[in-house]
Tab-separated table of C-alpha atoms in Angstrom:
chain	number	residue	atom	x	y	z
W	1	MET	CA	128.360	97.874	55.797
W	2	ALA	CA	128.418	101.078	57.843
W	3	LYS	CA	128.432	100.804	61.708
W	4	GLU	CA	124.937	102.078	63.099
W	5	SER	CA	125.554	104.885	65.297
W	6	HIS	CA	124.574	104.566	69.060
W	7	PRO	CA	120.606	106.244	69.424
W	8	ASP	CA	122.221	107.652	72.680
W	9	ARG	CA	125.510	108.672	71.434
W	10	ASP	CA	124.555	112.369	71.851
W	11	LEU	CA	123.995	112.026	75.793
W	12	ILE	CA	127.985	112.474	75.647
W	13	GLN	CA	128.990	115.847	73.109
W	14	GLY	CA	132.693	117.156	72.699
W	15	GLU	CA	135.715	115.145	72.163
W	16	TRP	CA	136.728	113.305	75.626
W	17	THR	CA	138.904	110.692	76.882
W	18	GLU	CA	138.437	108.750	80.227
W	19	LYS	CA	140.837	110.681	81.732
W	20	SER	CA	139.817	114.199	80.624
W	21	LEU	CA	135.498	113.077	81.665
W	22	VAL	CA	136.662	112.472	85.343
W	23	GLU	CA	138.301	115.426	85.648
W	24	LYS	CA	135.905	117.885	84.495
W	25	LEU	CA	133.073	115.767	86.473
W	26	LEU	CA	135.389	116.144	89.453
W	27	GLU	CA	135.473	119.932	89.274
W	28	PRO	CA	132.840	120.666	91.366
W	29	VAL	CA	134.694	119.308	93.960
W	30	GLU	CA	138.349	119.641	93.394
W	31	LYS	CA	138.329	123.311	92.126
W	32	PRO	CA	138.061	126.516	93.642
W	33	ALA	CA	133.852	127.374	93.858
W	34	PRO	CA	132.364	129.991	90.960
W	35	ARG	CA	130.738	133.064	92.341
W	36	PRO	CA	127.163	131.855	91.736
W	37	TRP	CA	127.877	128.935	94.103
W	38	ARG	CA	129.114	131.188	97.050
W	39	VAL	CA	125.826	133.643	96.276
W	40	VAL	CA	123.524	130.533	96.774
W	41	LEU	CA	125.388	129.097	99.856
W	42	ALA	CA	125.223	132.856	101.713
W	43	VAL	CA	121.432	133.076	100.778
W	44	GLY	CA	120.797	129.722	101.768
W	45	ALA	CA	122.907	130.007	104.630
W	46	ALA	CA	120.679	133.477	105.643
W	47	LEU	CA	117.401	131.817	105.215
W	48	THR	CA	118.261	128.995	107.313
W	49	LEU	CA	118.818	131.048	110.478
W	50	ALA	CA	116.098	132.671	109.921
W	51	TRP	CA	113.927	129.283	109.968
W	52	LEU	CA	115.744	128.379	112.968
W	53	TYR	CA	114.361	131.806	114.753
W	54	ALA	CA	110.913	131.476	113.662
W	55	LEU	CA	111.083	127.409	114.923
W	56	PHE	CA	112.367	129.145	118.039
W	57	VAL	CA	109.331	131.246	118.220
W	58	THR	CA	107.148	128.673	117.122
W	59	LEU	CA	108.209	126.053	119.770
W	60	THR	CA	108.318	128.682	122.597
W	61	ARG	CA	105.236	130.558	122.018
W	62	GLY	CA	103.151	128.308	120.727
W	63	LEU	CA	101.022	127.519	117.398
W	64	GLY	CA	98.947	130.964	118.028
W	65	THR	CA	102.159	132.498	116.296
W	66	TRP	CA	100.516	131.473	112.800
W	67	GLY	CA	97.668	132.534	110.693
W	68	ILE	CA	95.830	129.306	111.699
W	69	ASN	CA	92.306	129.772	112.860
W	70	GLN	CA	88.677	127.787	113.239
W	71	PRO	CA	87.910	126.386	110.636
W	72	VAL	CA	91.378	126.807	108.819
W	73	ALA	CA	93.299	124.689	110.984
W	74	TRP	CA	95.742	123.356	108.367
W	75	GLY	CA	97.479	126.758	107.329
W	76	PHE	CA	100.632	126.931	105.304
W	77	ASP	CA	102.271	123.944	107.272
W	78	ILE	CA	100.538	121.135	105.563
W	79	VAL	CA	100.612	123.426	101.859
W	80	HIS	CA	104.270	123.438	102.542
W	81	PHE	CA	104.657	119.789	103.715
W	82	VAL	CA	102.451	118.442	101.098
W	83	TRP	CA	104.574	120.727	98.380
W	84	TRP	CA	107.881	119.639	99.702
W	85	ILE	CA	107.240	116.007	99.428
W	86	GLY	CA	106.177	116.382	95.788
W	87	ILE	CA	109.373	118.187	94.870
W	88	GLY	CA	111.243	115.120	96.264
W	89	HIS	CA	109.705	112.703	94.115
W	90	ALA	CA	111.604	113.272	90.618
W	91	GLY	CA	114.622	111.997	92.506
W	92	THR	CA	113.311	108.450	93.185
W	93	LEU	CA	111.713	108.427	90.036
W	94	ILE	CA	115.026	109.295	87.941
W	95	SER	CA	117.037	106.671	89.755
W	96	ALA	CA	114.252	104.092	90.273
W	97	ILE	CA	111.901	103.708	87.537
W	98	LEU	CA	114.511	104.762	84.865
W	99	VAL	CA	116.672	101.937	86.173
W	100	LEU	CA	114.437	99.480	85.599
W	101	MET	CA	113.345	101.016	82.077
W	102	ARG	CA	117.389	101.136	81.074
W	103	GLN	CA	117.339	104.690	80.635
W	104	ASN	CA	121.223	106.219	79.968
W	105	TRP	CA	119.731	109.381	80.169
W	106	ARG	CA	119.215	109.702	83.889
W	107	ASP	CA	122.898	109.049	84.494
W	108	SER	CA	123.543	112.799	84.113
W	109	LEU	CA	120.909	113.772	86.550
W	110	ASN	CA	120.699	111.220	88.743
W	111	ARG	CA	122.935	112.473	91.471
W	112	VAL	CA	121.632	115.705	91.420
W	113	THR	CA	117.952	114.891	91.904
W	114	GLU	CA	118.657	112.609	94.700
W	115	ALA	CA	120.196	115.305	96.816
W	116	MET	CA	117.600	117.098	95.783
W	117	THR	CA	114.959	114.378	97.140
W	118	LEU	CA	117.021	113.948	100.509
W	119	PHE	CA	116.574	118.096	101.577
W	120	ALA	CA	113.288	118.342	100.302
W	121	VAL	CA	112.008	115.462	102.420
W	122	LEU	CA	113.912	116.909	105.698
W	123	ALA	CA	112.533	120.397	104.933
W	124	ALA	CA	108.819	118.669	104.725
W	125	ALA	CA	109.366	116.617	107.782
W	126	THR	CA	109.756	119.825	109.809
W	127	TYR	CA	105.794	120.381	109.537
W	128	PRO	CA	104.449	118.009	110.688
W	129	LEU	CA	106.258	117.667	113.545
W	130	ILE	CA	105.821	121.553	114.479
W	131	HIS	CA	102.385	121.098	113.852
W	132	MET	CA	101.644	118.550	116.394
W	133	GLY	CA	101.233	121.411	118.981
W	134	ARG	CA	103.311	118.689	121.164
W	135	PRO	CA	106.486	118.176	119.105
W	136	GLN	CA	108.098	116.576	121.966
W	137	LEU	CA	106.029	113.482	122.118
W	138	PHE	CA	106.450	113.380	118.514
W	139	TYR	CA	107.782	109.503	119.028
W	140	TRP	CA	104.062	108.329	120.214
W	141	VAL	CA	103.593	108.437	116.102
W	142	MET	CA	105.932	105.727	116.101
W	143	PRO	CA	104.787	101.886	116.457
W	144	TYR	CA	106.884	101.030	119.479
W	145	PRO	CA	106.333	98.753	122.092
W	146	THR	CA	105.008	100.006	125.834
W	147	HIS	CA	103.838	98.484	129.186
W	148	MET	CA	100.724	100.555	128.479
W	149	ALA	CA	100.131	98.943	124.991
W	150	LEU	CA	99.235	102.414	123.475
W	151	TRP	CA	100.086	101.873	119.115
W	152	PRO	CA	99.212	104.303	116.788
W	153	GLN	CA	95.913	104.652	115.325
W	154	TYR	CA	96.628	102.181	111.879
W	155	LYS	CA	93.184	103.240	110.315
W	156	SER	CA	94.523	106.851	110.450
W	157	PRO	CA	96.031	108.284	106.995
W	158	LEU	CA	97.921	110.550	109.374
W	159	SER	CA	99.876	107.156	110.553
W	160	TRP	CA	100.350	105.788	107.260
W	161	ASP	CA	101.981	109.265	106.549
W	162	VAL	CA	104.735	108.428	109.155
W	163	LEU	CA	105.231	104.880	107.703
W	164	ALA	CA	105.203	105.671	104.407
W	165	ILE	CA	107.587	108.920	104.507
W	166	MET	CA	110.096	106.865	106.874
W	167	THR	CA	110.499	104.564	104.393
W	168	TYR	CA	110.551	106.807	101.479
W	169	LEU	CA	113.366	108.752	103.328
W	170	THR	CA	115.164	105.470	104.002
W	171	ILE	CA	115.030	104.164	100.659
W	172	SER	CA	115.912	107.858	98.941
W	173	THR	CA	119.125	107.829	101.237
W	174	LEU	CA	120.344	104.546	100.559
W	175	PHE	CA	119.641	105.117	97.053
W	176	LEU	CA	122.008	108.073	97.080
W	177	TYR	CA	124.551	106.486	99.443
W	178	LEU	CA	125.243	103.422	97.207
W	179	GLY	CA	125.398	105.545	93.937
W	180	LEU	CA	128.037	107.379	95.356
W	181	ILE	CA	130.587	104.675	96.800
W	182	PRO	CA	132.636	103.922	93.835
W	183	ASP	CA	132.931	107.819	93.601
W	184	LEU	CA	134.376	108.070	96.684
W	185	ALA	CA	136.458	105.635	96.479
W	186	LEU	CA	138.100	107.643	93.830
W	187	LEU	CA	137.778	110.676	95.636
W	188	ARG	CA	139.995	108.739	98.420
W	189	GLU	CA	142.599	107.756	96.146
W	190	ARG	CA	142.740	111.948	95.073
W	191	SER	CA	142.429	113.471	97.848
W	192	GLN	CA	144.517	114.545	100.963
W	193	GLY	CA	144.025	115.584	104.937
W	194	TRP	CA	140.537	115.096	106.127
W	195	ARG	CA	138.762	114.836	102.943
W	196	ARG	CA	141.264	111.796	102.211
W	197	LYS	CA	139.987	110.274	105.995
W	198	LEU	CA	136.557	111.111	105.144
W	199	TYR	CA	136.080	109.457	101.880
W	200	GLY	CA	137.823	106.842	102.691
W	201	TRP	CA	135.418	106.280	106.024
W	202	LEU	CA	132.076	106.607	103.243
W	203	SER	CA	133.478	104.365	100.662
W	204	LEU	CA	133.571	101.223	103.350
W	205	GLY	CA	136.658	99.870	101.581
W	206	TRP	CA	135.621	99.820	97.766
W	207	THR	CA	138.697	98.363	95.678
W	208	GLY	CA	136.486	98.471	92.154
W	209	ASN	CA	136.762	94.857	91.781
W	210	ALA	CA	134.602	92.337	89.963
W	211	VAL	CA	133.080	91.187	93.081
W	212	HIS	CA	132.311	94.821	94.300
W	213	TRP	CA	130.703	95.722	90.872
W	214	GLN	CA	128.606	92.684	90.484
W	215	ARG	CA	127.748	93.354	93.992
W	216	TYR	CA	127.124	97.045	93.639
W	217	ARG	CA	124.451	96.179	90.652
W	218	ALA	CA	122.477	93.553	92.072
W	219	VAL	CA	121.660	95.847	95.245
W	220	TYR	CA	120.995	98.814	93.265
W	221	VAL	CA	118.330	96.788	91.054
W	222	LEU	CA	116.893	95.940	94.429
W	223	LEU	CA	116.755	99.142	95.842
W	224	ALA	CA	115.189	100.498	92.434
W	225	GLY	CA	112.787	97.689	92.733
W	226	LEU	CA	111.826	98.833	96.175
W	227	ALA	CA	111.732	102.375	95.478
W	228	THR	CA	109.767	101.990	92.624
W	229	PRO	CA	106.184	101.564	94.248
W	230	VAL	CA	107.211	104.138	96.855
W	231	VAL	CA	107.410	106.984	94.427
W	232	ILE	CA	104.303	106.154	93.859
W	233	SER	CA	102.082	105.050	97.280
W	234	VAL	CA	104.010	108.167	99.002
W	235	HIS	CA	102.138	110.953	97.512
W	236	SER	CA	99.054	108.787	97.224
W	237	VAL	CA	99.118	108.103	101.479
W	238	VAL	CA	99.641	111.902	101.744
W	239	SER	CA	96.432	112.433	99.537
W	240	MET	CA	94.449	110.490	101.938
W	241	ASP	CA	94.649	112.892	104.588
W	242	PHE	CA	92.424	114.631	102.584
W	243	ALA	CA	90.297	111.960	100.881
W	244	TYR	CA	89.116	110.888	104.028
W	245	GLY	CA	87.613	114.249	105.445
W	246	ILE	CA	84.136	115.034	104.906
W	247	VAL	CA	85.077	118.583	103.733
W	248	PRO	CA	83.545	120.125	100.995
W	249	GLY	CA	86.417	119.470	97.633
W	250	TRP	CA	88.558	116.906	99.758
W	251	HIS	CA	86.364	113.879	99.469
W	252	LEU	CA	87.445	112.524	96.537
W	253	THR	CA	88.637	108.993	95.136
W	254	VAL	CA	90.976	110.858	92.455
W	255	PHE	CA	92.977	112.062	94.862
W	256	PRO	CA	95.684	109.489	94.489
W	257	PRO	CA	96.586	110.101	91.364
W	258	PHE	CA	96.138	113.658	91.240
W	259	PHE	CA	98.647	113.840	93.749
W	260	ALA	CA	101.141	111.308	92.427
W	261	ALA	CA	101.327	113.194	88.981
W	262	GLY	CA	101.252	116.711	90.460
W	263	ALA	CA	104.321	115.554	92.505
W	264	ILE	CA	105.854	114.192	89.399
W	265	TYR	CA	105.286	117.135	87.844
W	266	SER	CA	106.695	119.733	90.533
W	267	GLY	CA	109.752	117.198	91.223
W	268	PHE	CA	110.246	117.600	87.516
W	269	ALA	CA	110.186	121.183	87.487
W	270	MET	CA	112.341	122.056	90.535
W	271	ALA	CA	114.876	119.371	88.823
W	272	LEU	CA	115.039	121.969	85.776
W	273	THR	CA	115.453	124.705	87.837
W	274	LEU	CA	118.159	123.739	89.856
W	275	ILE	CA	120.112	121.598	86.886
W	276	ILE	CA	119.770	124.571	84.273
W	277	PRO	CA	121.644	127.011	86.544
W	278	LEU	CA	124.296	123.914	87.534
W	279	ARG	CA	124.915	123.382	83.875
W	280	LYS	CA	126.022	126.543	83.332
W	281	TRP	CA	128.008	127.909	86.565
W	282	TYR	CA	130.264	124.601	85.847
W	283	ARG	CA	130.061	124.658	82.073
W	284	LEU	CA	128.598	121.082	81.802
W	285	GLU	CA	126.823	121.376	78.662
W	286	GLY	CA	129.194	118.397	77.216
W	287	VAL	CA	127.655	115.823	79.828
W	288	ILE	CA	123.990	117.267	80.199
W	289	THR	CA	122.971	118.041	76.614
W	290	GLU	CA	119.904	119.305	75.325
W	291	ARG	CA	118.624	116.128	74.832
W	292	HIS	CA	118.623	115.293	78.544
W	293	LEU	CA	116.828	118.464	79.220
W	294	ASP	CA	114.215	117.942	76.423
W	295	TRP	CA	113.301	114.856	78.097
W	296	MET	CA	112.694	116.175	81.372
W	297	ALA	CA	110.855	118.787	79.788
W	298	LYS	CA	108.686	115.710	78.503
W	299	VAL	CA	107.937	114.180	81.309
W	300	THR	CA	107.170	117.504	82.916
W	301	LEU	CA	104.528	117.917	80.059
W	302	ALA	CA	103.018	114.281	80.645
W	303	SER	CA	102.879	114.666	84.372
W	304	GLY	CA	101.404	118.232	84.240
W	305	LEU	CA	98.668	117.045	81.638
W	306	GLY	CA	97.351	114.468	84.300
W	307	VAL	CA	97.250	117.255	86.662
W	308	ALA	CA	95.510	119.242	84.302
W	309	TYR	CA	93.063	117.026	83.191
W	310	ILE	CA	92.200	116.118	86.825
W	311	TYR	CA	91.664	120.161	87.620
W	312	LEU	CA	88.367	119.822	84.750
W	313	LEU	CA	87.286	116.720	86.189
W	314	GLU	CA	87.103	118.247	89.586
W	315	ILE	CA	84.790	120.994	88.354
W	316	PHE	CA	82.634	118.114	86.064
W	317	ILE	CA	82.349	115.911	89.421
W	318	ALA	CA	81.519	118.960	91.594
W	319	TRP	CA	78.621	119.720	88.750
W	320	TYR	CA	77.470	116.097	87.775
W	321	SER	CA	77.190	115.156	91.539
W	322	ALA	CA	74.530	117.691	92.265
W	323	GLU	CA	75.729	117.837	95.992
W	324	PRO	CA	75.230	121.302	96.726
W	325	ALA	CA	78.396	121.839	98.817
W	326	GLU	CA	80.391	120.719	96.440
W	327	TRP	CA	79.456	122.431	94.006
W	328	ALA	CA	79.519	125.797	96.114
W	329	GLN	CA	82.901	125.044	97.170
W	330	GLN	CA	84.209	125.109	93.512
W	331	LEU	CA	82.177	128.536	93.204
W	332	TRP	CA	83.754	129.945	96.469
W	333	ARG	CA	87.477	128.581	94.752
W	334	MET	CA	86.267	130.251	91.433
W	335	THR	CA	84.818	133.396	92.410
W	336	GLY	CA	85.224	134.138	96.042
W	337	PRO	CA	88.026	136.114	97.651
W	338	TYR	CA	90.645	133.662	96.971
W	339	ALA	CA	89.888	133.356	93.246
W	340	PRO	CA	92.672	135.341	91.988
W	341	TYR	CA	95.145	132.316	93.574
W	342	TYR	CA	92.812	129.823	91.759
W	343	TRP	CA	93.179	131.658	88.146
W	344	ALA	CA	97.139	131.902	88.780
W	345	MET	CA	97.085	127.854	89.484
W	346	MET	CA	94.799	127.440	86.071
W	347	LEU	CA	96.854	129.714	83.928
W	348	ILE	CA	100.606	128.343	85.285
W	349	ASN	CA	99.396	124.706	85.383
W	350	VAL	CA	96.989	124.335	82.216
W	351	VAL	CA	97.703	127.161	79.782
W	352	LEU	CA	101.490	127.961	80.219
W	353	LEU	CA	101.959	124.356	80.438
W	354	GLN	CA	101.011	123.796	76.802
W	355	THR	CA	104.009	125.780	75.503
W	356	LEU	CA	105.662	122.580	76.278
W	357	TRP	CA	104.671	120.592	73.495
W	358	PHE	CA	106.666	122.637	70.867
W	359	PRO	CA	110.278	121.798	70.428
W	360	ARG	CA	110.718	125.575	70.162
W	361	PHE	CA	110.140	126.477	73.852
W	362	ARG	CA	111.391	123.030	75.405
W	363	HIS	CA	114.688	123.840	73.586
W	364	ASN	CA	114.764	127.406	74.787
W	365	LEU	CA	116.650	127.336	77.672
W	366	THR	CA	115.563	130.296	79.017
W	367	TRP	CA	111.722	129.982	79.075
W	368	LEU	CA	112.396	126.519	80.304
W	369	PHE	CA	114.234	127.404	83.408
W	370	VAL	CA	111.009	130.605	83.889
W	371	PHE	CA	108.521	127.908	83.550
W	372	SER	CA	109.889	125.533	86.020
W	373	ILE	CA	110.056	128.288	88.617
W	374	LEU	CA	106.596	129.154	87.102
W	375	ALA	CA	105.111	125.480	87.473
W	376	ASN	CA	106.404	124.846	91.144
W	377	VAL	CA	104.884	128.771	92.073
W	378	GLY	CA	101.648	126.728	90.099
W	379	MET	CA	101.835	123.544	92.365
W	380	TRP	CA	102.175	125.789	95.543
W	381	LEU	CA	98.854	127.900	94.622
W	382	GLU	CA	97.154	124.281	93.777
W	383	ARG	CA	98.261	123.152	97.333
W	384	PHE	CA	96.916	126.579	99.133
W	385	VAL	CA	93.618	125.747	96.944
W	386	ILE	CA	93.391	122.357	98.584
W	387	VAL	CA	94.324	123.321	101.838
W	388	VAL	CA	93.310	126.965	102.921
W	389	ILE	CA	90.631	127.314	100.712
W	390	SER	CA	88.667	124.083	101.397
W	391	LEU	CA	88.684	124.851	105.066
W	392	SER	CA	87.693	128.499	104.666
W	393	ARG	CA	84.314	127.305	103.478
W	394	ASP	CA	82.687	124.416	104.545
W	395	PHE	CA	78.973	122.875	105.239
W	396	LEU	CA	78.058	125.401	107.205
W	397	PRO	CA	78.103	129.506	106.276
W	398	GLY	CA	78.777	130.476	109.226
W	399	ASN	CA	81.834	128.456	109.542
W	400	ALA	CA	83.251	130.798	106.783
W	401	GLN	CA	86.930	132.739	107.560
W	402	LEU	CA	89.898	133.799	105.771
W	403	TYR	CA	93.066	132.782	106.529
W	404	PHE	CA	96.169	135.454	106.816
W	405	PRO	CA	99.639	133.929	107.284
W	406	THR	CA	101.922	135.667	109.646
W	407	TRP	CA	105.390	136.606	109.483
W	408	VAL	CA	106.096	133.266	111.400
W	409	ASP	CA	104.069	131.467	108.888
W	410	TRP	CA	106.451	132.927	106.025
W	411	THR	CA	109.859	132.825	107.613
W	412	LEU	CA	109.275	129.089	108.017
W	413	PHE	CA	108.788	128.584	104.494
W	414	LEU	CA	111.199	131.017	102.886
W	415	GLY	CA	113.576	129.143	105.783
W	416	THR	CA	113.112	125.456	104.227
W	417	LEU	CA	114.052	127.052	100.792
W	418	GLY	CA	117.058	128.673	102.605
W	419	PHE	CA	117.637	124.931	104.445
W	420	PHE	CA	117.153	123.117	101.000
W	421	LEU	CA	119.871	125.514	98.882
W	422	PHE	CA	121.995	125.396	101.531
W	423	GLY	CA	122.172	121.701	102.237
W	424	LEU	CA	122.640	121.279	98.029
W	425	ALA	CA	125.691	123.932	97.979
W	426	LEU	CA	127.466	122.058	100.643
W	427	PHE	CA	126.665	118.826	98.999
W	428	ILE	CA	127.438	119.545	95.500
W	429	ARG	CA	130.678	121.023	96.971
W	430	ILE	CA	131.916	117.948	98.958
W	431	PHE	CA	130.380	114.776	96.390
W	432	PRO	CA	130.149	115.160	92.893
W	433	PRO	CA	126.951	116.472	91.432
W	434	ILE	CA	127.252	114.136	88.591
W	435	ALA	CA	127.889	110.530	88.944
W	436	VAL	CA	131.413	109.864	88.057
W	437	ALA	CA	131.204	105.848	87.400
W	438	GLU	CA	128.524	105.703	86.102
W	439	MET	CA	129.011	108.732	83.277
W	440	VAL	CA	132.333	106.658	82.557
W	441	HIS	CA	130.442	103.269	82.545
W	442	LEU	CA	128.245	105.241	80.122
W	443	PHE	CA	131.102	106.580	78.093
W	444	HIS	CA	132.874	103.358	76.991
W	445	LYS	CA	129.240	101.922	76.043
W	446	LEU	CA	128.810	105.091	73.050
W	447	ARG	CA	132.415	105.055	72.446
W	448	HIS	CA	133.024	100.733	71.434
């Protein structure tokens, strides 16, 4: 009887030996960087410097440098806070949930997406910090004992935000670092000079014996179990910042699943935006195959359909509730001065999304890359619709006021994009962008 092929055999394509596979996976760290990497690093560094200048202007001159007004007290800062938190969800989803589900296709993708999560959450954290008005007193939101017994207001979703995001950042960082340890030990043995000292210090004395591997696997699964509810809870908590308000268009119980689906959708879209160029620049087609990208496109489609459904549900709820302010808010979005933003969001996240049903489009890497960028543009527009458009018109017609972002608003946003790209570029230069130990394990699993 012929031996059945392993169902995941095409996750590693080409003729490989263990040595050649390891050499290929370590190329981004050990070989000279390609020109596109240098361009990304330079652009990221330039935008990061602009970001630091915009932060300096904000902290020295105050929030009057932003375009916020009354009633639009939340402008680009909260739009981008929610946008970046959403982007960070793909890393934890791939790391945690797919580990528990024993999905082998995550092994080529988890390292890049975990790093993406780390830098996205760090970028997001800057916005509520500088939006406080008195950022030097940020520690007031932390639960710490004082002689005056001043504690954060735990009935407020803003306090939940702090706890949820700090938990999310902690678990994501631990997940990333734990997965790096075996690869750091490998690099320790292959490096010289300061790199050898750095990798030796970070690898925590890893030798790869059976006890180390047993403890590594146990802790990895434990972290996956802890991180799985965090994936859903973090953006659900962020949504409650809005759902607990009485602003028309916000006071909806559907917001937690809406935000969670949108986070997964935007996170996987950003992962595709990063992985497709990385795959081409470093010639990783044998380990990041079309099947990996196809699965990512399918998850993007599934989560995007949830988002599209809730878009339509919002319209129905506004009409069926017979609440004049809710229906007026919906008409304001669809026909008011911000209508082009609303319909652009619907075009991308509802209409163009349907192309991912067809293998012809999912296997077209050019379209997949373009759509991944458009998807995050669409999710940015969604956050703009929720935050800015909803606040610009509330219950009182006399409160209507349009929002116009300033150069500081735009520079803060572009600067966080630069910080994100700069951090990722440095990361894949110092640490392997694909988990070497996991891929070697998968290689032996598929070949025997």
